[in-house]
Amino acid sequence: TMVRDHEWKLCLFHDTNEVQLFNMKEDPNELNNLAGKPETAAVSQKLLIQYLQLTAWRDRQYHMSRGGLSAMPSFAFLHKK
């Protein structure tokens, strides 16, 4: 999976759990992986949140087109006290 904005590109490899982060303005050839560096943690977090929001939206659209969210698992147990 790949997510990017005007400056950054985040690649998530689901089969290996590898993460890559590139500054596309400074490194258009993607030679310097900046993932895992403290100075780019906020950028990685921002792009990962964008990816999760897009995935949640896509999943919601999929289930709504098939009659609703009743087929989705309930996560109510996460809110129990």
Coordinates of C-alpha atoms in Angstrom, one line a residue:
T1 CA 0.0 0.0 0.0
M2 CA 1.2 3.5 -0.8
V3 CA 0.0 6.8 0.5
R4 CA 1.5 10.2 -0.4
D5 CA 1.0 13.9 -0.2
H6 CA 2.7 16.7 -2.1
E7 CA 6.1 16.0 -0.4
W8 CA 6.1 12.6 1.2
K9 CA 5.5 9.0 0.1
L10 CA 4.8 6.2 2.6
C11 CA 4.9 2.5 1.5
L12 CA 3.5 -0.3 3.6
F13 CA 4.4 -3.8 2.7
H14 CA 1.8 -6.0 4.4
D15 CA 3.5 -9.3 3.7
T16 CA 6.8 -8.3 5.3
N17 CA 5.7 -5.5 7.7
E18 CA 8.3 -3.2 6.0
V19 CA 7.7 0.5 6.0
Q20 CA 9.4 3.0 3.7
L21 CA 9.1 6.8 3.8
F22 CA 10.6 9.0 1.2
N23 CA 10.8 12.8 0.8
M24 CA 9.8 13.1 -2.9
K25 CA 11.0 16.7 -3.2
E26 CA 14.5 15.9 -1.9
D27 CA 14.8 12.3 -3.0
P28 CA 12.7 11.7 -6.1
N29 CA 14.6 8.5 -6.9
E30 CA 13.6 7.0 -3.5
L31 CA 17.1 6.2 -2.4
N32 CA 17.0 7.3 1.2
N33 CA 14.4 5.5 3.3
L34 CA 13.5 7.8 6.2
A35 CA 11.0 5.4 8.0
G36 CA 11.7 4.8 11.6
K37 CA 13.7 8.0 12.1
P38 CA 12.6 10.2 15.0
E39 CA 12.7 13.4 12.9
T40 CA 10.2 11.9 10.4
A41 CA 7.9 10.2 13.0
A42 CA 5.2 12.9 12.7
V43 CA 5.1 12.6 8.9
S44 CA 4.8 8.8 9.1
Q45 CA 2.0 9.1 11.6
K46 CA 0.1 11.7 9.5
L47 CA 0.3 9.5 6.4
L48 CA -0.6 6.3 8.2
I49 CA -3.7 8.1 9.7
Q50 CA -4.7 9.1 6.2
Y51 CA -4.3 5.5 5.0
L52 CA -6.4 4.2 7.9
Q53 CA -9.1 6.9 7.2
L54 CA -9.2 6.0 3.6
T55 CA -9.4 2.3 4.3
A56 CA -12.3 2.8 6.8
W57 CA -14.2 5.0 4.3
R58 CA -13.7 2.3 1.6
D59 CA -14.8 -0.5 3.8
R60 CA -17.9 1.5 4.9
Q61 CA -18.8 2.2 1.3
Y62 CA -18.4 -1.4 0.4
H63 CA -20.7 -2.6 3.2
M64 CA -23.3 0.2 2.7
S65 CA -23.5 -0.8 -1.0
R66 CA -24.5 -4.3 0.2
G67 CA -27.3 -3.4 2.6
G68 CA -25.6 -1.8 5.6
L69 CA -23.0 -2.3 8.2
S70 CA -24.7 -5.3 9.9
A71 CA -22.1 -7.5 8.3
M72 CA -19.3 -5.7 9.9
P73 CA -18.0 -7.0 13.2
S74 CA -19.1 -5.1 16.3
F75 CA -16.3 -3.4 18.2
A76 CA -18.6 -2.6 21.2
F77 CA -16.5 -4.7 23.4
L78 CA -13.7 -2.2 23.2
H79 CA -15.9 0.3 25.0
K80 CA -17.0 -1.8 27.9
K81 CA -16.0 -0.6 31.3

